[in-house]
CSV table of C-alpha atoms and ligand atoms in Angstrom, one decimal:
chain,number,residue,atom,x,y,z
M,241,MET,CA,275.6,-136.4,106.8
M,242,LEU,CA,275.4,-138.5,109.7
M,243,THR,CA,274.1,-135.7,112.2
M,244,SER,CA,271.2,-134.8,109.4
M,245,ARG,CA,270.4,-138.3,108.9
M,246,ARG,CA,269.9,-138.8,112.4
M,247,LEU,CA,267.3,-135.8,112.6
M,248,GLU,CA,265.7,-137.3,110.0
M,249,THR,CA,265.2,-140.8,112.0
M,250,PRO,CA,261.7,-140.9,114.1
M,251,VAL,CA,262.3,-141.4,117.7
M,252,GLU,CA,258.2,-142.2,117.9
M,253,ARG,CA,257.0,-144.7,116.0
M,254,PRO,CA,253.2,-145.1,116.2
M,255,ARG,CA,252.8,-147.8,113.0
M,256,ARG,CA,254.9,-149.8,115.3
M,257,LEU,CA,251.3,-150.7,117.4
M,258,ARG,CA,249.5,-151.0,113.9
M,259,ARG,CA,251.9,-153.5,112.7
M,260,THR,CA,249.5,-156.7,112.8
M,261,ALA,CA,245.9,-157.7,113.3
M,262,ALA,CA,246.2,-158.5,117.1
M,263,LEU,CA,248.7,-155.8,118.0
M,264,ARG,CA,245.3,-153.4,116.5
M,265,ALA,CA,242.8,-155.2,118.5
M,266,LEU,CA,244.7,-154.9,121.9
M,267,VAL,CA,245.7,-151.3,121.7
M,268,ARG,CA,241.8,-150.2,120.1
M,269,GLU,CA,240.6,-147.6,122.2
M,270,THR,CA,236.6,-148.5,121.3
M,271,ARG,CA,234.7,-150.9,121.0
M,272,LEU,CA,231.3,-152.1,119.8
M,273,HIS,CA,229.0,-155.0,120.9
M,274,PRO,CA,225.6,-156.1,120.0
M,275,GLU,CA,224.6,-155.4,123.2
M,276,MET,CA,225.1,-151.7,123.1
M,277,PHE,CA,222.4,-152.4,120.2
M,278,ILE,CA,218.9,-151.5,119.7
M,279,TYR,CA,217.0,-152.8,116.7
M,280,PRO,CA,213.8,-150.7,115.7
M,281,ILE,CA,211.0,-152.9,114.4
M,282,PHE,CA,208.0,-151.5,112.4
M,283,VAL,CA,204.5,-153.4,113.7
M,284,ARG,CA,202.1,-153.6,110.8
M,285,PRO,CA,198.7,-155.1,110.6
M,286,GLY,CA,197.0,-158.4,109.2
M,287,ARG,CA,198.5,-161.7,108.9
M,288,ARG,CA,202.1,-163.0,107.3
M,289,MET,CA,203.1,-159.8,106.3
M,290,ARG,CA,206.4,-159.4,105.8
M,291,GLU,CA,206.5,-156.0,103.7
M,292,PRO,CA,209.9,-154.9,102.1
M,293,ILE,CA,210.3,-150.7,103.3
M,294,PRO,CA,211.7,-149.6,99.8
M,295,SER,CA,213.3,-146.4,101.1
M,296,MET,CA,215.1,-148.9,103.6
M,297,PRO,CA,216.6,-151.9,102.2
M,298,GLY,CA,216.5,-155.1,104.3
M,299,GLN,CA,214.2,-153.5,106.8
M,300,GLU,CA,210.5,-155.0,106.5
M,301,ARG,CA,207.1,-154.2,108.3
M,302,LEU,CA,206.2,-157.0,110.1
M,303,SER,CA,202.6,-158.3,111.0
M,304,VAL,CA,202.2,-159.4,115.0
M,305,ASP,CA,202.2,-163.5,114.4
M,306,LEU,CA,205.4,-162.8,112.7
M,307,LEU,CA,207.3,-160.8,115.7
M,308,ALA,CA,208.1,-163.9,117.4
M,309,GLY,CA,210.1,-165.5,114.2
M,310,GLU,CA,212.1,-161.8,114.6
M,311,ALA,CA,212.7,-162.7,118.1
M,312,GLU,CA,214.6,-165.8,117.8
M,313,ALA,CA,216.2,-164.4,115.0
M,314,LEU,CA,217.6,-161.4,117.0
M,315,ARG,CA,218.2,-163.9,120.1
M,316,GLY,CA,220.3,-166.4,117.4
M,317,LEU,CA,222.4,-162.8,116.9
M,318,GLY,CA,223.3,-161.5,120.2
M,319,VAL,CA,221.0,-158.8,119.7
M,320,LYS,CA,219.1,-158.2,123.2
M,321,ALA,CA,216.8,-155.0,122.6
M,322,VAL,CA,214.0,-153.8,120.1
M,323,LEU,CA,212.3,-150.3,119.6
M,324,LEU,CA,208.9,-150.6,118.2
M,325,PHE,CA,206.9,-148.5,116.1
M,326,GLY,CA,203.4,-149.4,115.1
M,327,LEU,CA,201.1,-148.9,111.9
M,328,PRO,CA,198.0,-148.7,112.9
M,329,GLU,CA,194.3,-149.9,111.2
M,330,GLU,CA,193.0,-146.7,111.5
M,331,LYS,CA,194.2,-143.1,111.7
M,332,ASP,CA,192.3,-140.3,113.8
M,333,GLY,CA,192.5,-136.7,114.3
M,334,THR,CA,193.5,-137.1,118.1
M,335,GLY,CA,196.1,-140.6,117.7
M,336,SER,CA,193.9,-142.9,119.9
M,337,GLY,CA,195.5,-145.9,118.4
M,338,ALA,CA,198.2,-145.2,120.2
M,339,TYR,CA,196.6,-145.9,123.8
M,340,ASP,CA,194.4,-148.2,122.4
M,341,ASP,CA,194.9,-151.1,124.9
M,342,GLU,CA,194.3,-153.7,121.8
M,343,GLY,CA,196.8,-151.3,119.4
M,344,ILE,CA,199.3,-152.4,117.0
M,345,ILE,CA,202.0,-151.9,119.4
M,346,GLN,CA,200.4,-153.5,122.6
M,347,ARG,CA,199.7,-156.6,120.7
M,348,GLY,CA,203.1,-156.5,119.2
M,349,VAL,CA,204.6,-156.5,122.8
M,350,ARG,CA,202.6,-159.1,124.2
M,351,ALA,CA,203.7,-161.3,121.3
M,352,LEU,CA,207.2,-160.2,121.5
M,353,ARG,CA,207.2,-161.2,125.6
M,354,ALA,CA,205.2,-164.2,124.6
M,355,ALA,CA,207.9,-165.4,122.1
M,356,ASP,CA,211.3,-164.3,124.4
M,357,PRO,CA,210.6,-163.2,128.3
M,358,GLU,CA,213.9,-162.0,128.4
M,359,LEU,CA,213.8,-159.7,125.2
M,360,LEU,CA,214.5,-156.1,126.3
M,361,ILE,CA,211.0,-154.4,124.7
M,362,MET,CA,211.1,-150.4,124.0
M,363,THR,CA,208.5,-148.9,122.4
M,364,ASP,CA,208.1,-145.4,120.8
M,365,VAL,CA,205.6,-143.2,122.4
M,366,CYS,CA,204.9,-140.5,120.0
M,367,LEU,CA,201.5,-139.7,118.0
M,368,CYS,CA,202.5,-138.7,114.2
M,369,GLU,CA,202.1,-142.6,113.6
M,370,TYR,CA,197.8,-142.6,114.8
M,371,THR,CA,197.0,-139.3,113.3
M,372,THR,CA,195.2,-138.1,110.5
M,373,HIS,CA,197.6,-135.3,110.3
M,374,GLY,CA,200.8,-136.7,111.0
M,375,HIS,CA,202.2,-134.6,113.5
M,376,CYS,CA,203.3,-135.9,116.8
M,377,GLY,CA,200.7,-134.4,119.4
M,378,ILE,CA,197.4,-132.9,119.2
M,379,VAL,CA,196.5,-130.5,116.9
M,380,ALA,CA,194.7,-127.0,117.5
M,381,ASP,CA,194.0,-124.0,115.4
M,382,GLY,CA,196.6,-125.2,113.2
M,383,ALA,CA,199.2,-126.0,115.7
M,384,VAL,CA,200.7,-128.5,118.0
M,385,ASP,CA,199.2,-127.9,121.7
M,386,ASN,CA,201.8,-129.3,124.0
M,387,ASP,CA,199.7,-129.5,127.4
M,388,ALA,CA,196.8,-131.3,125.5
M,389,THR,CA,199.3,-133.6,124.1
M,390,LEU,CA,201.2,-134.7,127.4
M,391,ASP,CA,197.9,-136.7,128.8
M,392,VAL,CA,197.8,-138.3,125.2
M,393,LEU,CA,201.5,-139.4,125.8
M,394,ALA,CA,201.2,-140.5,129.4
M,395,ARG,CA,198.2,-142.5,128.5
M,396,THR,CA,200.3,-144.1,126.0
M,397,ALA,CA,203.1,-144.9,127.7
M,398,VAL,CA,200.8,-146.6,130.7
M,399,SER,CA,199.0,-148.8,128.0
M,400,GLN,CA,202.6,-149.6,126.3
M,401,ALA,CA,204.3,-150.5,129.5
M,402,ALA,CA,200.9,-152.3,131.0
M,403,ALA,CA,201.0,-154.5,128.0
M,404,GLY,CA,204.9,-155.4,128.7
M,405,ALA,CA,207.2,-152.9,127.6
M,406,ASP,CA,210.6,-152.5,129.6
M,407,VAL,CA,211.4,-149.1,128.5
M,408,VAL,CA,209.3,-146.2,126.4
M,409,ALA,CA,210.2,-143.5,124.5
M,410,PRO,CA,208.5,-140.7,124.3
M,411,SER,CA,209.8,-138.8,120.7
M,412,ALA,CA,207.3,-136.0,120.3
M,413,MET,CA,209.4,-133.3,121.6
M,414,MET,CA,206.8,-131.9,124.1
M,415,ASP,CA,208.0,-130.1,127.0
M,416,GLY,CA,207.3,-132.2,129.8
M,417,GLN,CA,206.8,-135.2,127.8
M,418,VAL,CA,208.9,-137.2,130.3
M,419,GLY,CA,207.4,-135.8,133.7
M,420,ALA,CA,204.2,-136.4,132.6
M,421,ILE,CA,204.8,-139.7,131.8
M,422,ARG,CA,206.8,-140.7,135.1
M,423,ALA,CA,203.7,-139.4,136.9
M,424,ALA,CA,201.6,-141.5,134.8
M,425,LEU,CA,203.6,-144.7,135.5
M,426,ASP,CA,204.0,-144.2,138.8
M,427,GLU,CA,200.3,-143.9,139.1
M,428,ALA,CA,199.6,-146.9,137.1
M,429,ALA,CA,201.9,-148.9,139.7
M,430,LEU,CA,204.7,-149.1,137.1
M,431,SER,CA,207.4,-147.7,138.7
M,432,GLY,CA,209.7,-150.1,137.5
M,433,VAL,CA,209.2,-149.5,133.9
M,434,ALA,CA,211.9,-147.0,132.7
M,435,ILE,CA,212.0,-143.8,130.6
M,436,MET,CA,214.3,-143.0,127.5
M,437,GLY,CA,213.7,-139.5,126.5
M,438,TYR,CA,214.3,-138.3,123.0
M,439,SER,CA,215.6,-135.6,124.4
M,440,ALA,CA,217.7,-133.6,121.6
M,441,LYS,CA,216.1,-134.3,118.8
M,442,HIS,CA,216.8,-132.5,115.7
M,443,ALA,CA,214.2,-131.5,112.9
M,444,SER,CA,216.5,-133.8,110.6
M,445,ALA,CA,215.6,-134.1,106.9
M,446,PHE,CA,217.5,-137.6,107.7
M,447,PHE,CA,213.9,-139.1,108.8
M,448,GLY,CA,212.9,-139.3,105.3
M,449,PRO,CA,212.7,-142.7,105.1
M,450,PHE,CA,211.5,-143.5,108.5
M,451,ARG,CA,208.3,-141.7,107.5
M,452,GLU,CA,207.8,-143.6,104.5
M,453,ALA,CA,208.3,-146.7,106.7
M,454,ALA,CA,206.0,-145.5,109.4
M,455,GLY,CA,203.1,-143.4,107.1
M,456,SER,CA,204.3,-140.4,109.6
M,457,ALA,CA,204.5,-137.5,107.5
M,458,PRO,CA,203.0,-134.4,108.6
M,459,GLN,CA,200.0,-133.7,106.2
M,460,PHE,CA,201.0,-129.9,107.1
M,461,GLY,CA,203.8,-127.6,107.9
M,462,ASP,CA,206.8,-129.4,109.3
M,463,ARG,CA,208.1,-130.3,112.9
M,464,ARG,CA,210.6,-127.4,113.2
M,465,GLY,CA,207.8,-125.9,115.8
M,466,TYR,CA,208.6,-128.6,118.3
M,467,GLN,CA,211.9,-130.5,117.3
M,468,MET,CA,215.4,-129.1,117.5
M,469,ASP,CA,217.0,-126.7,115.2
M,470,PRO,CA,219.8,-128.8,113.5
M,471,ALA,CA,222.0,-125.9,114.4
M,472,ASN,CA,221.7,-125.9,118.2
M,473,ALA,CA,224.0,-127.6,120.5
M,474,ARG,CA,223.9,-125.9,123.7
M,475,GLU,CA,220.0,-126.0,123.8
M,476,ALA,CA,220.8,-129.8,123.5
M,477,GLU,CA,222.6,-129.8,126.7
M,478,ARG,CA,219.5,-128.0,128.5
M,479,GLU,CA,216.8,-130.5,127.0
M,480,ILE,CA,218.9,-133.3,128.1
M,481,ALA,CA,219.2,-131.6,131.6
M,482,LEU,CA,215.1,-131.1,131.5
M,483,ASP,CA,214.5,-134.6,130.7
M,484,LEU,CA,217.0,-135.8,133.3
M,485,ALA,CA,215.2,-133.5,136.0
M,486,GLU,CA,211.7,-134.9,135.1
M,487,GLY,CA,212.9,-138.4,135.7
M,488,ALA,CA,214.6,-140.0,132.5
M,489,ASP,CA,216.2,-143.2,133.0
M,490,VAL,CA,218.1,-142.7,129.8
M,491,VAL,CA,218.6,-139.8,127.3
M,492,MET,CA,219.7,-139.6,123.7
M,493,VAL,CA,220.7,-137.5,121.1
M,494,LYS,CA,218.9,-137.8,117.4
M,495,PRO,CA,220.3,-138.6,114.7
M,496,ALA,CA,223.4,-139.7,115.4
M,497,LEU,CA,226.0,-139.4,112.8
M,498,ALA,CA,225.8,-135.8,111.9
M,499,TYR,CA,225.4,-134.7,115.7
M,500,LEU,CA,228.4,-136.6,116.6
M,501,ASP,CA,229.9,-133.1,118.4
M,502,VAL,CA,226.4,-132.9,120.5
M,503,ILE,CA,227.1,-136.5,121.7
M,504,HIS,CA,230.4,-135.4,122.8
M,505,ARG,CA,229.5,-132.2,123.9
M,506,VAL,CA,226.8,-133.8,126.3
M,507,ARG,CA,228.5,-136.8,127.4
M,508,PRO,CA,230.3,-135.3,130.7
M,509,HIS,CA,226.6,-134.0,131.9
M,510,VAL,CA,225.0,-137.0,131.4
M,511,PRO,CA,225.1,-139.5,134.3
M,512,VAL,CA,222.7,-141.7,133.0
M,513,PRO,CA,223.2,-144.2,129.8
M,514,LEU,CA,223.3,-142.0,126.5
M,515,ALA,CA,221.8,-143.4,123.8
M,516,ALA,CA,222.2,-142.0,120.1
M,517,TYR,CA,220.1,-142.8,117.1
M,518,ASN,CA,221.4,-143.9,113.9
M,519,VAL,CA,218.7,-142.8,111.9
M,520,SER,CA,216.8,-143.9,109.0
M,521,GLY,CA,218.6,-141.5,106.6
M,522,GLU,CA,221.7,-142.9,108.0
M,523,TYR,CA,221.1,-145.9,107.1
M,524,ALA,CA,219.6,-145.3,104.0
M,525,MET,CA,222.7,-143.2,102.8
M,526,VAL,CA,225.3,-146.4,103.1
M,527,LYS,CA,222.8,-149.1,101.9
M,528,ALA,CA,222.3,-146.6,98.6
M,529,ALA,CA,226.6,-146.0,98.0
M,530,ALA,CA,227.3,-149.7,98.7
M,531,ALA,CA,224.5,-151.0,96.4
M,532,GLN,CA,226.7,-149.0,93.6
M,533,GLY,CA,229.4,-150.7,94.8
M,534,TRP,CA,230.7,-147.1,96.3
M,535,LEU,CA,232.0,-148.1,99.5
M,536,ASP,CA,232.2,-151.4,101.6
M,537,GLU,CA,229.0,-151.5,103.3
M,538,ARG,CA,230.5,-153.6,106.2
M,539,LEU,CA,233.4,-151.2,106.7
M,540,GLY,CA,231.1,-148.4,106.4
M,541,ALA,CA,228.5,-149.3,108.7
M,542,LEU,CA,230.7,-150.6,111.5
M,543,GLU,CA,233.1,-147.0,111.3
M,544,ILE,CA,229.7,-145.1,111.3
M,545,LEU,CA,228.9,-147.1,114.7
M,546,THR,CA,232.0,-146.9,115.9
M,547,ALA,CA,232.1,-143.4,115.6
M,548,ILE,CA,229.4,-143.0,117.7
M,549,VAL,CA,230.7,-144.8,120.7
M,550,ARG,CA,234.1,-143.0,120.4
M,551,ALA,CA,231.5,-139.8,120.5
M,552,GLY,CA,230.4,-140.6,123.9
M,553,ALA,CA,227.2,-142.8,123.0
M,554,ASP,CA,226.8,-146.1,125.7
M,555,LEU,CA,223.8,-147.2,123.0
M,556,ILE,CA,222.9,-147.2,119.7
M,557,ILE,CA,219.4,-147.7,118.1
M,558,THR,CA,220.4,-149.0,114.3
M,559,TYR,CA,219.0,-150.7,111.7
M,560,HIS,CA,222.0,-152.1,110.8
M,561,ALA,CA,221.8,-154.2,114.4
M,562,LYS,CA,221.4,-157.5,112.6
M,563,GLU,CA,224.2,-157.0,110.0
M,564,ALA,CA,226.6,-155.6,113.0
M,565,ALA,CA,226.0,-158.3,114.9
M,566,GLN,CA,226.8,-160.6,112.3
M,567,TRP,CA,229.8,-158.9,111.1
M,568,LEU,CA,231.5,-158.4,114.7
M,569,ALA,CA,230.8,-162.2,115.0
M,570,THR,CA,233.0,-163.2,112.2
P,614,LIG,C1,208.0,-140.2,115.1
P,614,LIG,C2,209.9,-140.5,115.4
P,614,LIG,C3,210.4,-139.9,113.7
P,614,LIG,C4,211.7,-141.2,114.1
P,614,LIG,C5,211.5,-141.7,115.2
P,614,LIG,N1,210.4,-141.7,116.2
P,614,LIG,C6,210.3,-139.2,112.8
P,614,LIG,C7,209.8,-138.2,113.2
P,614,LIG,O1,210.2,-137.6,114.3
P,614,LIG,O2,209.5,-137.4,112.0
P,614,LIG,C8,212.5,-141.0,113.1
P,614,LIG,C9,213.8,-142.4,113.1
P,614,LIG,C10,214.1,-142.4,111.8
P,614,LIG,O3,214.4,-141.7,111.4
P,614,LIG,O4,214.8,-143.5,112.0
P,614,LIG,N2,208.1,-139.0,116.2
P,615,LIG,ZN1,206.3,-138.0,116.2
């Protein structure tokens, strides 16, 4: 009787360190901090325009004149980095709005820089928001021409960097895009501007809300000819190795939540900071479920962000940045 009771008594009691909030905080293995968040902003034409994005509750397209106020709000929350996406006045076949020195992103960068010299400003380098066909590159004979696109991406990055971007982030998934941009920046005496490559960007259904927000859905076909197959993780290693060889300062896995294994897998091979993009569809899912009362948004969003860091990400691009910063402060 006595011996069998002894056998049932656990020797190891992990629950001891879960007993109080202070103990749990003391032994927590993964921590979130607002300084690891990058907040995406959609910049639109017009004045005093604050246009809600229906598929992304809480997110808005902002006109350039409202960016100073946004910078102030971010500073107050302790969010120190933004990633800009532009909705141009006009689109054309070659996406020339992307490299217009008076383009929407360029004006947005200058407004933010003037408002807050310390804000870390990143810009998305792609053509899909600027082309009438909505593809991420130059289309020739119904297909995206990789090498013709490189020149345009490089020109775009130089124009954004000249406007004051700290980091340019090519997302077009063209082969050689990081190398082409690095060479062009260096040639333009912008060697101090960093490149964050969207290195392992998968062709994902979770970009859906973003395409509505940015008006960048492809008008024919899809992006599977240039973005990665969601089934591939070894290929992510290859894409990241190529971007590192081409001079990327930061590499990225995108999306994040359905690709935690990819983040974890590439981490040991990435000596530079590793970013993860907690994309629009991941945000929209949490918002939609929370709106139904089906889950607690604060706990759910922080759990996802924690998981992304636990998997191995150093930085997270997230639409939840402002709310998460607030939650972490209280
Ligand atoms: C443009 C771009 C996309 C995203 C970032 N840059 C969309 C796409 O490739 O279709 C997705 C971001 C998100 O879903 O939050 N190349
Ligand atoms: Zn694109």
